Amino acid sequence: MKVTVDEDRCAGHGMCLTLCPEVFEMSDDGWAVATPGELPADLESAAKDAIANCPEQAIVEIDS
Ligand code: F3S
């Protein structure tokens, strides 16, 4: 599983950082950035929680 944040959609709500801080961090510009590359399997559940709870639907799962 890989994820990315659509910077045009992200409004900086920060739910992703709360739910999955191992994968998401806030950029200096105020939107979230996801760790690139394949996520460790033990982080997939938290990453999916972040996808489901982003109010802007800004987090996208990328096909591996
Ligand atoms: Fe942005 Fe959604 Fe996270 S709006 S900061 S990707 S919860």
CSV table of C-alpha atoms and ligand atoms in Angstrom, one decimal:
chain,number,residue,atom,x,y,z
A,1,MET,CA,0.0,0.0,0.0
A,2,LYS,CA,1.2,3.5,-0.9
A,3,VAL,CA,-0.5,6.7,-0.2
A,4,THR,CA,-0.2,10.3,-1.3
A,5,VAL,CA,-1.8,13.6,-0.3
A,6,ASP,CA,-3.5,15.7,-3.0
A,7,GLU,CA,-2.1,19.1,-2.0
A,8,ASP,CA,-4.9,20.9,-4.0
A,9,ARG,CA,-7.5,19.2,-1.7
A,10,CYS,CA,-5.7,19.2,1.7
A,11,ALA,CA,-6.9,22.0,3.9
A,12,GLY,CA,-4.5,21.2,6.8
A,13,HIS,CA,-7.1,19.6,9.1
A,14,GLY,CA,-4.5,17.4,10.6
A,15,MET,CA,-6.6,14.3,11.2
A,16,CYS,CA,-4.1,12.2,9.3
A,17,LEU,CA,-1.2,13.3,11.5
A,18,THR,CA,-3.3,12.4,14.6
A,19,LEU,CA,-4.4,9.0,13.3
A,20,CYS,CA,-1.2,7.9,11.6
A,21,PRO,CA,1.8,10.1,12.6
A,22,GLU,CA,4.2,7.5,11.3
A,23,VAL,CA,3.2,8.2,7.8
A,24,PHE,CA,2.0,11.8,7.6
A,25,GLU,CA,3.7,15.0,8.5
A,26,MET,CA,2.8,18.7,8.0
A,27,SER,CA,4.7,20.6,5.4
A,28,ASP,CA,5.9,24.2,6.1
A,29,ASP,CA,3.2,25.2,3.6
A,30,GLY,CA,0.4,23.8,5.8
A,31,TRP,CA,-0.6,20.7,4.0
A,32,ALA,CA,0.1,17.1,4.8
A,33,VAL,CA,2.8,15.0,3.2
A,34,ALA,CA,2.9,11.2,3.2
A,35,THR,CA,5.9,9.1,3.4
A,36,PRO,CA,6.7,7.9,-0.1
A,37,GLY,CA,7.0,4.3,-1.0
A,38,GLU,CA,5.4,1.1,0.2
A,39,LEU,CA,4.1,1.3,3.8
A,40,PRO,CA,5.0,-1.3,6.3
A,41,ALA,CA,2.1,-3.7,6.7
A,42,ASP,CA,1.6,-2.8,10.3
A,43,LEU,CA,0.8,0.8,9.3
A,44,GLU,CA,-1.8,0.0,6.7
A,45,SER,CA,-4.7,0.0,9.1
A,46,ALA,CA,-3.8,3.4,10.5
A,47,ALA,CA,-3.3,4.8,7.0
A,48,LYS,CA,-6.7,3.6,6.0
A,49,ASP,CA,-8.2,5.3,9.0
A,50,ALA,CA,-6.6,8.5,7.9
A,51,ILE,CA,-8.0,8.1,4.4
A,52,ALA,CA,-11.5,7.5,5.7
A,53,ASN,CA,-11.3,10.4,8.2
A,54,CYS,CA,-9.8,13.2,6.0
A,55,PRO,CA,-12.6,15.8,5.7
A,56,GLU,CA,-11.4,16.8,2.3
A,57,GLN,CA,-10.8,13.3,0.9
A,58,ALA,CA,-7.3,14.5,0.1
A,59,ILE,CA,-5.5,11.2,0.9
A,60,VAL,CA,-5.3,8.9,-2.1
A,61,GLU,CA,-4.2,5.3,-2.1
A,62,ILE,CA,-1.8,4.6,-5.0
A,63,ASP,CA,-1.7,1.3,-6.8
A,64,SER,CA,1.6,-0.5,-6.1
B,1,F3S,FE1,-5.0,17.4,4.9
B,1,F3S,FE2,-6.8,15.7,5.2
B,1,F3S,FE3,-4.7,15.5,6.6
B,1,F3S,S1,-7.1,17.9,4.9
B,1,F3S,S2,-3.9,17.5,6.9
B,1,F3S,S3,-4.8,15.3,4.4
B,1,F3S,S4,-6.7,15.1,7.3
